[in-house]
Amino acid sequence: MQFVRLGRTGLQVSRIALGAMGFGSPTWRSWVLDRKKSASILARALEHGINLIDTCDFYSAGESERLLGELLREMNARNAVLIATKLGNPTGKGPNDRGYSRKHIIEAVDASLVRLKTDRIDLLQTHIWDPSTNIEEMVEAFDFVVRQGKVLYVGGTDIPCWQFARAICHARVNRLTQFSTMQHHYNALWREDERELIPYCRAEGIGLLPYSPLARGLLTGAARRLERITERARTDEYANLWYGRPADTTLIERVEKIAERLSVKPAAVALAWVFAKAPEAVPVFGATSLFQVDEAVNAISLVLPDEDVRLIDEAYLPRPGGGHF
């Protein structure tokens, strides 16, 4: 396994991170893995040397965290990995059971620690962004849980660049804990963060954690894309929301032709493209089979020729809206 430094932190993390949204309960999403299958995926990731596992208090209504904590304890692997989790999405019916108020942040951290069966969260991140967030209150609450020793590093997810810059500036001026990472939507089919967020993070030394590097499976091959043969593909509302333009199909087909010429899987080309465009980034991938874990790790060694990177880049059509917001 290759390891890279996560932004300006002292952390050395595996070149790729495992997303645990698929761990938990099928009652939350039909494609979520049960305990036995989740354990096999986690064990294979650890065998490969993956040391960053990303979860969230929202996934399977907390079951993802609970299962991950139990499995790491059973495998005696807690100190071998970095646990990244997120907060912000609703965890209850009350109006304060979500978002980034001081109240919710402190309560959510305590609840996650119990579920994860650990004494600290290595990386605490925001999740789905609320544009009305009080930036100063959020930053100060994150600093508070770090000073308590419950959290080691903090990061954001899909925060608009101008609000993220405000958070960085408020922390810096007031000598509070600054964001160390940004988890963001990035793949060959979605490159909107190249406008502002990625350049800003690079300038500030923020570690990049691109999620959905395979475009929710659309960059894994024609059979899955056209026939939607997996349960995840059939039930994924975001895939239809974010993708599906004629230009997307053209780009997908180009990735598949490159994969055929290089005698590799399309998923390997898609991941290699991310590594080529953002060498410092640590893509977060999800897996529902051991083969997918192996395939993702093997893609680390694939160096995509510059000409192929250019062919993929040229097929991209920017979105007028510029992103999710």
PDB file of C-alpha atoms in Angstrom:
ATOM      1  CA  MET A   1       0.000   0.000   0.000  1.00  0.00           C
ATOM      2  CA  GLN A   2       1.152   3.518  -0.786  1.00  0.00           C
ATOM      3  CA  PHE A   3       0.691   6.183   1.881  1.00  0.00           C
ATOM      4  CA  VAL A   4       0.383   9.944   1.528  1.00  0.00           C
ATOM      5  CA  ARG A   5       0.306  12.812   3.960  1.00  0.00           C
ATOM      6  CA  LEU A   6      -3.219  14.095   4.576  1.00  0.00           C
ATOM      7  CA  GLY A   7      -3.005  17.791   3.765  1.00  0.00           C
ATOM      8  CA  ARG A   8      -0.722  19.590   6.196  1.00  0.00           C
ATOM      9  CA  THR A   9      -1.475  17.219   9.046  1.00  0.00           C
ATOM     10  CA  GLY A  10       1.079  14.735  10.308  1.00  0.00           C
ATOM     11  CA  LEU A  11      -1.203  11.837   9.351  1.00  0.00           C
ATOM     12  CA  GLN A  12      -0.009   9.235   6.876  1.00  0.00           C
ATOM     13  CA  VAL A  13      -3.032   7.682   5.199  1.00  0.00           C
ATOM     14  CA  SER A  14      -3.465   4.928   2.653  1.00  0.00           C
ATOM     15  CA  ARG A  15      -3.681   6.050  -0.962  1.00  0.00           C
ATOM     16  CA  ILE A  16      -7.344   5.113  -0.934  1.00  0.00           C
ATOM     17  CA  ALA A  17      -9.986   5.095   1.819  1.00  0.00           C
ATOM     18  CA  LEU A  18     -12.858   2.702   2.441  1.00  0.00           C
ATOM     19  CA  GLY A  19     -16.343   4.180   2.704  1.00  0.00           C
ATOM     20  CA  ALA A  20     -18.594   2.358   5.187  1.00  0.00           C
ATOM     21  CA  MET A  21     -21.975   3.644   4.021  1.00  0.00           C
ATOM     22  CA  GLY A  22     -22.660   0.077   2.894  1.00  0.00           C
ATOM     23  CA  PHE A  23     -22.159  -1.272   6.439  1.00  0.00           C
ATOM     24  CA  GLY A  24     -25.238  -1.436   8.634  1.00  0.00           C
ATOM     25  CA  SER A  25     -28.789  -2.522   8.025  1.00  0.00           C
ATOM     26  CA  PRO A  26     -30.634  -3.392   4.787  1.00  0.00           C
ATOM     27  CA  THR A  27     -33.748  -1.874   6.369  1.00  0.00           C
ATOM     28  CA  TRP A  28     -32.159   1.544   5.758  1.00  0.00           C
ATOM     29  CA  ARG A  29     -31.213   0.898   2.115  1.00  0.00           C
ATOM     30  CA  SER A  30     -31.833  -2.413   0.362  1.00  0.00           C
ATOM     31  CA  TRP A  31     -28.219  -2.677  -0.838  1.00  0.00           C
ATOM     32  CA  VAL A  32     -26.597  -2.222   2.579  1.00  0.00           C
ATOM     33  CA  LEU A  33     -24.514  -5.208   3.715  1.00  0.00           C
ATOM     34  CA  ASP A  34     -25.217  -7.296   6.774  1.00  0.00           C
ATOM     35  CA  ARG A  35     -22.683  -7.923   9.524  1.00  0.00           C
ATOM     36  CA  LYS A  36     -21.017 -10.962   7.936  1.00  0.00           C
ATOM     37  CA  LYS A  37     -20.508  -9.343   4.536  1.00  0.00           C
ATOM     38  CA  SER A  38     -19.392  -6.053   6.099  1.00  0.00           C
ATOM     39  CA  ALA A  39     -16.811  -7.916   8.168  1.00  0.00           C
ATOM     40  CA  SER A  40     -15.342  -9.584   5.085  1.00  0.00           C
ATOM     41  CA  ILE A  41     -15.086  -6.255   3.241  1.00  0.00           C
ATOM     42  CA  LEU A  42     -13.410  -4.579   6.219  1.00  0.00           C
ATOM     43  CA  ALA A  43     -11.008  -7.459   6.747  1.00  0.00           C
ATOM     44  CA  ARG A  44      -9.946  -7.426   3.093  1.00  0.00           C
ATOM     45  CA  ALA A  45      -9.396  -3.653   3.212  1.00  0.00           C
ATOM     46  CA  LEU A  46      -7.213  -4.020   6.304  1.00  0.00           C
ATOM     47  CA  GLU A  47      -5.248  -6.824   4.628  1.00  0.00           C
ATOM     48  CA  HIS A  48      -4.449  -4.446   1.787  1.00  0.00           C
ATOM     49  CA  GLY A  49      -3.231  -1.818   4.240  1.00  0.00           C
ATOM     50  CA  ILE A  50      -6.142   0.620   3.974  1.00  0.00           C
ATOM     51  CA  ASN A  51      -6.073   2.638   7.178  1.00  0.00           C
ATOM     52  CA  LEU A  52      -8.763   5.294   6.689  1.00  0.00           C
ATOM     53  CA  ILE A  53     -12.390   4.223   7.114  1.00  0.00           C
ATOM     54  CA  ASP A  54     -15.154   6.769   6.491  1.00  0.00           C
ATOM     55  CA  THR A  55     -18.626   6.479   8.021  1.00  0.00           C
ATOM     56  CA  CYS A  56     -21.398   8.763   9.302  1.00  0.00           C
ATOM     57  CA  ASP A  57     -23.948   8.944  12.113  1.00  0.00           C
ATOM     58  CA  PHE A  58     -26.691   9.095   9.455  1.00  0.00           C
ATOM     59  CA  TYR A  59     -25.799   5.868   7.654  1.00  0.00           C
ATOM     60  CA  SER A  60     -28.276   3.144   8.610  1.00  0.00           C
ATOM     61  CA  ALA A  61     -29.469   5.465  11.398  1.00  0.00           C
ATOM     62  CA  GLY A  62     -26.202   4.935  13.281  1.00  0.00           C
ATOM     63  CA  GLU A  63     -25.817   1.220  12.571  1.00  0.00           C
ATOM     64  CA  SER A  64     -22.852   1.834  10.267  1.00  0.00           C
ATOM     65  CA  GLU A  65     -20.905   3.403  13.123  1.00  0.00           C
ATOM     66  CA  ARG A  66     -22.035   0.761  15.606  1.00  0.00           C
ATOM     67  CA  LEU A  67     -21.081  -2.131  13.339  1.00  0.00           C
ATOM     68  CA  LEU A  68     -17.747  -0.582  12.380  1.00  0.00           C
ATOM     69  CA  GLY A  69     -16.871  -0.076  16.045  1.00  0.00           C
ATOM     70  CA  GLU A  70     -17.750  -3.658  16.934  1.00  0.00           C
ATOM     71  CA  LEU A  71     -15.823  -5.131  14.016  1.00  0.00           C
ATOM     72  CA  LEU A  72     -12.686  -3.079  14.707  1.00  0.00           C
ATOM     73  CA  ARG A  73     -12.768  -4.190  18.331  1.00  0.00           C
ATOM     74  CA  GLU A  74     -13.223  -7.847  17.386  1.00  0.00           C
ATOM     75  CA  MET A  75     -10.372  -7.608  14.869  1.00  0.00           C
ATOM     76  CA  ASN A  76      -8.210  -5.772  17.413  1.00  0.00           C
ATOM     77  CA  ALA A  77      -7.651  -3.155  14.724  1.00  0.00           C
ATOM     78  CA  ARG A  78      -8.827   0.106  16.273  1.00  0.00           C
ATOM     79  CA  ASN A  79      -5.349   1.595  16.633  1.00  0.00           C
ATOM     80  CA  ALA A  80      -4.373   0.450  13.138  1.00  0.00           C
ATOM     81  CA  VAL A  81      -6.980   2.631  11.448  1.00  0.00           C
ATOM     82  CA  LEU A  82      -8.197   6.193  11.365  1.00  0.00           C
ATOM     83  CA  ILE A  83     -11.941   6.523  11.843  1.00  0.00           C
ATOM     84  CA  ALA A  84     -13.566   9.375   9.960  1.00  0.00           C
ATOM     85  CA  THR A  85     -17.212  10.081  10.663  1.00  0.00           C
ATOM     86  CA  LYS A  86     -19.657  12.847   9.856  1.00  0.00           C
ATOM     87  CA  LEU A  87     -22.536  14.736  11.415  1.00  0.00           C
ATOM     88  CA  GLY A  88     -25.159  17.235  10.303  1.00  0.00           C
ATOM     89  CA  ASN A  89     -27.896  15.099   8.775  1.00  0.00           C
ATOM     90  CA  PRO A  90     -31.032  14.440  10.859  1.00  0.00           C
ATOM     91  CA  THR A  91     -30.549  11.919  13.670  1.00  0.00           C
ATOM     92  CA  GLY A  92     -33.940  12.495  15.274  1.00  0.00           C
ATOM     93  CA  LYS A  93     -37.292  14.212  14.775  1.00  0.00           C
ATOM     94  CA  GLY A  94     -36.486  17.382  16.683  1.00  0.00           C
ATOM     95  CA  PRO A  95     -35.460  20.632  14.982  1.00  0.00           C
ATOM     96  CA  ASN A  96     -32.114  20.578  16.798  1.00  0.00           C
ATOM     97  CA  ASP A  97     -31.307  16.964  15.919  1.00  0.00           C
ATOM     98  CA  ARG A  98     -29.407  18.099  12.832  1.00  0.00           C
ATOM     99  CA  GLY A  99     -27.167  20.838  11.503  1.00  0.00           C
ATOM    100  CA  TYR A 100     -24.135  22.498  13.028  1.00  0.00           C
ATOM    101  CA  SER A 101     -25.268  24.196  16.217  1.00  0.00           C
ATOM    102  CA  ARG A 102     -23.056  23.855  19.288  1.00  0.00           C
ATOM    103  CA  LYS A 103     -25.777  21.718  20.857  1.00  0.00           C
ATOM    104  CA  HIS A 104     -26.010  19.219  18.021  1.00  0.00           C
ATOM    105  CA  ILE A 105     -22.263  18.969  17.417  1.00  0.00           C
ATOM    106  CA  ILE A 106     -21.485  18.156  21.051  1.00  0.00           C
ATOM    107  CA  GLU A 107     -24.368  15.705  21.391  1.00  0.00           C
ATOM    108  CA  ALA A 108     -23.602  14.029  18.054  1.00  0.00           C
ATOM    109  CA  VAL A 109     -19.946  13.530  18.942  1.00  0.00           C
ATOM    110  CA  ASP A 110     -20.825  11.888  22.249  1.00  0.00           C
ATOM    111  CA  ALA A 111     -23.342   9.599  20.539  1.00  0.00           C
ATOM    112  CA  SER A 112     -20.866   8.612  17.824  1.00  0.00           C
ATOM    113  CA  LEU A 113     -18.191   7.765  20.393  1.00  0.00           C
ATOM    114  CA  VAL A 114     -20.600   5.373  22.107  1.00  0.00           C
ATOM    115  CA  ARG A 115     -21.585   3.677  18.853  1.00  0.00           C
ATOM    116  CA  LEU A 116     -18.001   3.452  17.610  1.00  0.00           C
ATOM    117  CA  LYS A 117     -16.833   2.078  20.975  1.00  0.00           C
ATOM    118  CA  THR A 118     -13.826   4.358  21.008  1.00  0.00           C
ATOM    119  CA  ASP A 119     -12.449   7.231  23.042  1.00  0.00           C
ATOM    120  CA  ARG A 120     -11.775   9.523  20.091  1.00  0.00           C
ATOM    121  CA  ILE A 121     -12.850  10.275  16.540  1.00  0.00           C
ATOM    122  CA  ASP A 122      -9.790  10.670  14.344  1.00  0.00           C
ATOM    123  CA  LEU A 123     -11.511  12.896  11.774  1.00  0.00           C
ATOM    124  CA  LEU A 124     -14.865  14.574  12.398  1.00  0.00           C
ATOM    125  CA  GLN A 125     -16.505  16.049   9.297  1.00  0.00           C
ATOM    126  CA  THR A 126     -19.573  18.006   8.363  1.00  0.00           C
ATOM    127  CA  HIS A 127     -21.987  16.110   6.126  1.00  0.00           C
ATOM    128  CA  ILE A 128     -24.808  17.477   3.921  1.00  0.00           C
ATOM    129  CA  TRP A 129     -24.289  21.214   4.094  1.00  0.00           C
ATOM    130  CA  ASP A 130     -26.776  23.680   5.526  1.00  0.00           C
ATOM    131  CA  PRO A 131     -26.186  27.086   3.853  1.00  0.00           C
ATOM    132  CA  SER A 132     -27.772  28.880   6.830  1.00  0.00           C
ATOM    133  CA  THR A 133     -25.117  27.544   9.234  1.00  0.00           C
ATOM    134  CA  ASN A 134     -23.651  29.970  11.751  1.00  0.00           C
ATOM    135  CA  ILE A 135     -20.029  29.523  10.675  1.00  0.00           C
ATOM    136  CA  GLU A 136     -18.513  30.986  13.835  1.00  0.00           C
ATOM    137  CA  GLU A 137     -20.603  28.812  16.155  1.00  0.00           C
ATOM    138  CA  MET A 138     -19.757  25.691  14.161  1.00  0.00           C
ATOM    139  CA  VAL A 139     -16.022  26.378  14.159  1.00  0.00           C
ATOM    140  CA  GLU A 140     -16.004  27.127  17.888  1.00  0.00           C
ATOM    141  CA  ALA A 141     -17.959  23.943  18.673  1.00  0.00           C
ATOM    142  CA  PHE A 142     -15.550  21.855  16.602  1.00  0.00           C
ATOM    143  CA  ASP A 143     -12.650  23.449  18.449  1.00  0.00           C
ATOM    144  CA  PHE A 144     -14.349  22.612  21.763  1.00  0.00           C
ATOM    145  CA  VAL A 145     -14.625  18.874  21.047  1.00  0.00           C
ATOM    146  CA  VAL A 146     -10.996  18.833  19.882  1.00  0.00           C
ATOM    147  CA  ARG A 147      -9.845  20.498  23.097  1.00  0.00           C
ATOM    148  CA  GLN A 148     -11.847  17.906  25.031  1.00  0.00           C
ATOM    149  CA  GLY A 149      -9.743  15.211  23.360  1.00  0.00           C
ATOM    150  CA  LYS A 150     -12.782  13.587  21.776  1.00  0.00           C
ATOM    151  CA  VAL A 151     -11.792  14.571  18.231  1.00  0.00           C
ATOM    152  CA  LEU A 152      -8.308  14.788  16.709  1.00  0.00           C
ATOM    153  CA  TYR A 153      -8.947  16.524  13.366  1.00  0.00           C
ATOM    154  CA  VAL A 154     -11.925  18.207  11.731  1.00  0.00           C
ATOM    155  CA  GLY A 155     -12.976  18.429   8.112  1.00  0.00           C
ATOM    156  CA  GLY A 156     -15.799  19.513   5.840  1.00  0.00           C
ATOM    157  CA  THR A 157     -17.909  17.885   3.162  1.00  0.00           C
ATOM    158  CA  ASP A 158     -19.176  19.768   0.105  1.00  0.00           C
ATOM    159  CA  ILE A 159     -19.054  23.175   1.784  1.00  0.00           C
ATOM    160  CA  PRO A 160     -19.311  26.019  -0.759  1.00  0.00           C
ATOM    161  CA  CYS A 161     -15.884  27.555  -1.148  1.00  0.00           C
ATOM    162  CA  TRP A 162     -16.816  31.008   0.146  1.00  0.00           C
ATOM    163  CA  GLN A 163     -18.295  29.594   3.349  1.00  0.00           C
ATOM    164  CA  PHE A 164     -15.383  27.218   3.796  1.00  0.00           C
ATOM    165  CA  ALA A 165     -13.005  30.169   3.464  1.00  0.00           C
ATOM    166  CA  ARG A 166     -14.960  32.002   6.171  1.00  0.00           C
ATOM    167  CA  ALA A 167     -14.566  29.002   8.477  1.00  0.00           C
ATOM    168  CA  ILE A 168     -10.822  28.824   7.855  1.00  0.00           C
ATOM    169  CA  CYS A 169     -10.401  32.558   8.449  1.00  0.00           C
ATOM    170  CA  HIS A 170     -12.451  32.565  11.658  1.00  0.00           C
ATOM    171  CA  ALA A 171     -10.431  29.687  13.073  1.00  0.00           C
ATOM    172  CA  ARG A 172      -7.121  31.220  12.063  1.00  0.00           C
ATOM    173  CA  VAL A 173      -7.825  34.698  13.434  1.00  0.00           C
ATOM    174  CA  ASN A 174      -9.098  33.310  16.735  1.00  0.00           C
ATOM    175  CA  ARG A 175      -6.485  30.550  17.030  1.00  0.00           C
ATOM    176  CA  LEU A 176      -9.088  27.795  16.929  1.00  0.00           C
ATOM    177  CA  THR A 177      -8.851  24.348  15.366  1.00  0.00           C
ATOM    178  CA  GLN A 178      -8.858  24.696  11.588  1.00  0.00           C
ATOM    179  CA  PHE A 179     -10.385  22.340   9.060  1.00  0.00           C
ATOM    180  CA  SER A 180      -7.787  19.838   7.868  1.00  0.00           C
ATOM    181  CA  THR A 181      -9.725  18.091   5.096  1.00  0.00           C
ATOM    182  CA  MET A 182     -12.475  18.481   2.529  1.00  0.00           C
ATOM    183  CA  GLN A 183     -14.540  15.535   1.340  1.00  0.00           C
ATOM    184  CA  HIS A 184     -16.059  16.449  -1.982  1.00  0.00           C
ATOM    185  CA  HIS A 185     -17.836  15.024  -5.028  1.00  0.00           C
ATOM    186  CA  TYR A 186     -15.203  14.464  -7.692  1.00  0.00           C
ATOM    187  CA  ASN A 187     -14.773  12.087 -10.609  1.00  0.00           C
ATOM    188  CA  ALA A 188     -14.399  12.193 -14.392  1.00  0.00           C
ATOM    189  CA  LEU A 189     -18.150  12.882 -14.701  1.00  0.00           C
ATOM    190  CA  TRP A 190     -18.280  15.570 -11.997  1.00  0.00           C
ATOM    191  CA  ARG A 191     -15.471  18.123 -11.958  1.00  0.00           C
ATOM    192  CA  GLU A 192     -17.210  21.263 -10.754  1.00  0.00           C
ATOM    193  CA  ASP A 193     -14.927  21.673  -7.740  1.00  0.00           C
ATOM    194  CA  GLU A 194     -12.026  22.381 -10.088  1.00  0.00           C
ATOM    195  CA  ARG A 195     -13.430  25.917 -10.372  1.00  0.00           C
ATOM    196  CA  GLU A 196     -12.782  27.101  -6.802  1.00  0.00           C
ATOM    197  CA  LEU A 197     -12.828  24.495  -4.050  1.00  0.00           C
ATOM    198  CA  ILE A 198      -9.895  22.338  -5.153  1.00  0.00           C
ATOM    199  CA  PRO A 199      -7.565  25.293  -5.893  1.00  0.00           C
ATOM    200  CA  TYR A 200      -8.482  26.871  -2.554  1.00  0.00           C
ATOM    201  CA  CYS A 201      -7.842  23.638  -0.639  1.00  0.00           C
ATOM    202  CA  ARG A 202      -4.488  23.206  -2.340  1.00  0.00           C
ATOM    203  CA  ALA A 203      -3.492  26.765  -1.494  1.00  0.00           C
ATOM    204  CA  GLU A 204      -4.435  26.237   2.153  1.00  0.00           C
ATOM    205  CA  GLY A 205      -2.975  22.756   2.491  1.00  0.00           C
ATOM    206  CA  ILE A 206      -6.369  21.124   3.008  1.00  0.00           C
ATOM    207  CA  GLY A 207      -6.407  17.363   2.441  1.00  0.00           C
ATOM    208  CA  LEU A 208      -8.709  16.250  -0.374  1.00  0.00           C
ATOM    209  CA  LEU A 209     -11.019  13.255   0.113  1.00  0.00           C
ATOM    210  CA  PRO A 210     -13.001  12.901  -3.123  1.00  0.00           C
ATOM    211  CA  TYR A 211     -16.060  10.702  -2.764  1.00  0.00           C
ATOM    212  CA  SER A 212     -17.884   8.802  -5.516  1.00  0.00           C
ATOM    213  CA  PRO A 213     -14.717   8.423  -7.628  1.00  0.00           C
ATOM    214  CA  LEU A 214     -16.585   5.867  -9.774  1.00  0.00           C
ATOM    215  CA  ALA A 215     -19.614   8.138 -10.272  1.00  0.00           C
ATOM    216  CA  ARG A 216     -21.905   5.862  -8.269  1.00  0.00           C
ATOM    217  CA  GLY A 217     -20.975   2.914 -10.467  1.00  0.00           C
ATOM    218  CA  LEU A 218     -21.483   4.596 -13.828  1.00  0.00           C
ATOM    219  CA  LEU A 219     -17.752   4.396 -14.559  1.00  0.00           C
ATOM    220  CA  THR A 220     -17.458   0.682 -13.795  1.00  0.00           C
ATOM    221  CA  GLY A 221     -18.601  -0.764 -17.113  1.00  0.00           C
ATOM    222  CA  ALA A 222     -21.323  -0.839 -19.742  1.00  0.00           C
ATOM    223  CA  ALA A 223     -23.265  -3.778 -18.293  1.00  0.00           C
ATOM    224  CA  ARG A 224     -23.819  -2.114 -14.954  1.00  0.00           C
ATOM    225  CA  ARG A 225     -24.480   1.272 -16.521  1.00  0.00           C
ATOM    226  CA  LEU A 226     -26.989   0.146 -19.140  1.00  0.00           C
ATOM    227  CA  GLU A 227     -28.698  -2.729 -17.367  1.00  0.00           C
ATOM    228  CA  ARG A 228     -28.447  -1.319 -13.811  1.00  0.00           C
ATOM    229  CA  ILE A 229     -27.793  -4.836 -12.608  1.00  0.00           C
ATOM    230  CA  THR A 230     -26.962  -3.993  -8.993  1.00  0.00           C
ATOM    231  CA  GLU A 231     -29.434  -3.191  -6.240  1.00  0.00           C
ATOM    232  CA  ARG A 232     -27.501   0.013  -5.536  1.00  0.00           C
ATOM    233  CA  ALA A 233     -27.844   1.133  -9.160  1.00  0.00           C
ATOM    234  CA  ARG A 234     -31.558   0.390  -9.254  1.00  0.00           C
ATOM    235  CA  THR A 235     -32.326   2.332  -6.078  1.00  0.00           C
ATOM    236  CA  ASP A 236     -29.848   5.224  -6.272  1.00  0.00           C
ATOM    237  CA  GLU A 237     -31.820   8.437  -6.652  1.00  0.00           C
ATOM    238  CA  TYR A 238     -28.698  10.599  -6.763  1.00  0.00           C
ATOM    239  CA  ALA A 239     -27.305   8.895  -9.864  1.00  0.00           C
ATOM    240  CA  ASN A 240     -30.264  10.122 -11.902  1.00  0.00           C
ATOM    241  CA  LEU A 241     -30.126  13.534 -10.255  1.00  0.00           C
ATOM    242  CA  TRP A 242     -26.438  14.160 -10.894  1.00  0.00           C
ATOM    243  CA  TYR A 243     -25.736  12.250 -14.097  1.00  0.00           C
ATOM    244  CA  GLY A 244     -27.423  11.209 -17.320  1.00  0.00           C
ATOM    245  CA  ARG A 245     -26.608  13.916 -19.861  1.00  0.00           C
ATOM    246  CA  PRO A 246     -25.657  12.884 -23.418  1.00  0.00           C
ATOM    247  CA  ALA A 247     -22.189  14.286 -22.730  1.00  0.00           C
ATOM    248  CA  ASP A 248     -21.896  11.958 -19.740  1.00  0.00           C
ATOM    249  CA  THR A 249     -22.583   8.943 -21.931  1.00  0.00           C
ATOM    250  CA  THR A 250     -19.909  10.061 -24.381  1.00  0.00           C
ATOM    251  CA  LEU A 251     -17.361  10.386 -21.590  1.00  0.00           C
ATOM    252  CA  ILE A 252     -18.297   7.015 -20.066  1.00  0.00           C
ATOM    253  CA  GLU A 253     -17.833   5.305 -23.418  1.00  0.00           C
ATOM    254  CA  ARG A 254     -14.441   6.957 -23.797  1.00  0.00           C
ATOM    255  CA  VAL A 255     -13.367   5.607 -20.409  1.00  0.00           C
ATOM    256  CA  GLU A 256     -14.500   2.126 -21.444  1.00  0.00           C
ATOM    257  CA  LYS A 257     -12.560   2.277 -24.733  1.00  0.00           C
ATOM    258  CA  ILE A 258      -9.409   3.356 -22.887  1.00  0.00           C
ATOM    259  CA  ALA A 259      -9.879   0.490 -20.428  1.00  0.00           C
ATOM    260  CA  GLU A 260     -10.257  -1.990 -23.268  1.00  0.00           C
ATOM    261  CA  ARG A 261      -7.091  -0.724 -24.957  1.00  0.00           C
ATOM    262  CA  LEU A 262      -5.121  -0.905 -21.681  1.00  0.00           C
ATOM    263  CA  SER A 263      -6.618  -4.325 -20.811  1.00  0.00           C
ATOM    264  CA  VAL A 264      -7.944  -3.122 -17.467  1.00  0.00           C
ATOM    265  CA  LYS A 265     -11.374  -2.553 -15.963  1.00  0.00           C
ATOM    266  CA  PRO A 266     -13.156   0.802 -16.521  1.00  0.00           C
ATOM    267  CA  ALA A 267     -13.177   1.303 -12.746  1.00  0.00           C
ATOM    268  CA  ALA A 268      -9.386   1.190 -12.735  1.00  0.00           C
ATOM    269  CA  VAL A 269      -9.240   3.896 -15.404  1.00  0.00           C
ATOM    270  CA  ALA A 270     -11.718   6.047 -13.464  1.00  0.00           C
ATOM    271  CA  LEU A 271      -9.661   5.795 -10.274  1.00  0.00           C
ATOM    272  CA  ALA A 272      -6.389   6.309 -12.132  1.00  0.00           C
ATOM    273  CA  TRP A 273      -7.870   9.496 -13.612  1.00  0.00           C
ATOM    274  CA  VAL A 274      -8.535  10.829 -10.091  1.00  0.00           C
ATOM    275  CA  PHE A 275      -4.989   9.971  -9.027  1.00  0.00           C
ATOM    276  CA  ALA A 276      -3.623  11.732 -12.132  1.00  0.00           C
ATOM    277  CA  LYS A 277      -5.680  14.887 -11.622  1.00  0.00           C
ATOM    278  CA  ALA A 278      -5.214  15.074  -7.848  1.00  0.00           C
ATOM    279  CA  PRO A 279      -2.058  13.186  -6.821  1.00  0.00           C
ATOM    280  CA  GLU A 280      -2.431  14.374  -3.232  1.00  0.00           C
ATOM    281  CA  ALA A 281      -6.044  13.214  -2.905  1.00  0.00           C
ATOM    282  CA  VAL A 282      -7.304  10.126  -1.086  1.00  0.00           C
ATOM    283  CA  PRO A 283     -10.421   8.870  -2.896  1.00  0.00           C
ATOM    284  CA  VAL A 284     -13.138   7.321  -0.732  1.00  0.00           C
ATOM    285  CA  PHE A 285     -14.651   4.250  -2.386  1.00  0.00           C
ATOM    286  CA  GLY A 286     -17.448   1.927  -1.348  1.00  0.00           C
ATOM    287  CA  ALA A 287     -17.501  -1.816  -1.942  1.00  0.00           C
ATOM    288  CA  THR A 288     -20.077  -4.570  -1.762  1.00  0.00           C
ATOM    289  CA  SER A 289     -17.728  -7.410  -2.757  1.00  0.00           C
ATOM    290  CA  LEU A 290     -14.157  -8.486  -2.098  1.00  0.00           C
ATOM    291  CA  PHE A 291     -13.454  -8.159  -5.816  1.00  0.00           C
ATOM    292  CA  GLN A 292     -14.312  -4.460  -5.699  1.00  0.00           C
ATOM    293  CA  VAL A 293     -11.874  -3.913  -2.842  1.00  0.00           C
ATOM    294  CA  ASP A 294      -9.112  -5.709  -4.730  1.00  0.00           C
ATOM    295  CA  GLU A 295      -9.927  -3.811  -7.924  1.00  0.00           C
ATOM    296  CA  ALA A 296      -9.743  -0.440  -6.182  1.00  0.00           C
ATOM    297  CA  VAL A 297      -6.412  -1.218  -4.552  1.00  0.00           C
ATOM    298  CA  ASN A 298      -4.937  -2.551  -7.794  1.00  0.00           C
ATOM    299  CA  ALA A 299      -5.907   0.690  -9.550  1.00  0.00           C
ATOM    300  CA  ILE A 300      -3.382   2.545  -7.390  1.00  0.00           C
ATOM    301  CA  SER A 301      -0.547   1.097  -9.468  1.00  0.00           C
ATOM    302  CA  LEU A 302      -2.117   2.075 -12.800  1.00  0.00           C
ATOM    303  CA  VAL A 303      -0.492   5.180 -14.266  1.00  0.00           C
ATOM    304  CA  LEU A 304      -2.838   6.614 -16.851  1.00  0.00           C
ATOM    305  CA  PRO A 305      -0.969   7.978 -19.903  1.00  0.00           C
ATOM    306  CA  ASP A 306      -1.185  11.749 -20.307  1.00  0.00           C
ATOM    307  CA  GLU A 307      -2.905  11.318 -23.649  1.00  0.00           C
ATOM    308  CA  ASP A 308      -5.672   9.251 -22.053  1.00  0.00           C
ATOM    309  CA  VAL A 309      -6.133  11.813 -19.290  1.00  0.00           C
ATOM    310  CA  ARG A 310      -6.512  14.442 -22.012  1.00  0.00           C
ATOM    311  CA  LEU A 311      -9.048  12.324 -23.919  1.00  0.00           C
ATOM    312  CA  ILE A 312     -11.196  12.008 -20.813  1.00  0.00           C
ATOM    313  CA  ASP A 313     -10.830  15.694 -19.951  1.00  0.00           C
ATOM    314  CA  GLU A 314     -11.878  16.805 -23.423  1.00  0.00           C
ATOM    315  CA  ALA A 315     -15.140  14.869 -23.203  1.00  0.00           C
ATOM    316  CA  TYR A 316     -16.287  16.717 -20.067  1.00  0.00           C
ATOM    317  CA  LEU A 317     -19.097  19.260 -20.332  1.00  0.00           C
ATOM    318  CA  PRO A 318     -19.175  21.708 -17.396  1.00  0.00           C
ATOM    319  CA  ARG A 319     -22.466  22.216 -15.596  1.00  0.00           C
ATOM    320  CA  PRO A 320     -23.885  25.758 -15.798  1.00  0.00           C
ATOM    321  CA  GLY A 321     -24.863  25.685 -12.119  1.00  0.00           C
ATOM    322  CA  GLY A 322     -21.360  24.838 -10.999  1.00  0.00           C
ATOM    323  CA  GLY A 323     -22.282  22.173  -8.454  1.00  0.00           C
ATOM    324  CA  HIS A 324     -24.789  21.053  -5.856  1.00  0.00           C
ATOM    325  CA  PHE A 325     -25.595  24.516  -4.506  1.00  0.00           C
TER     326      PHE A 325
END
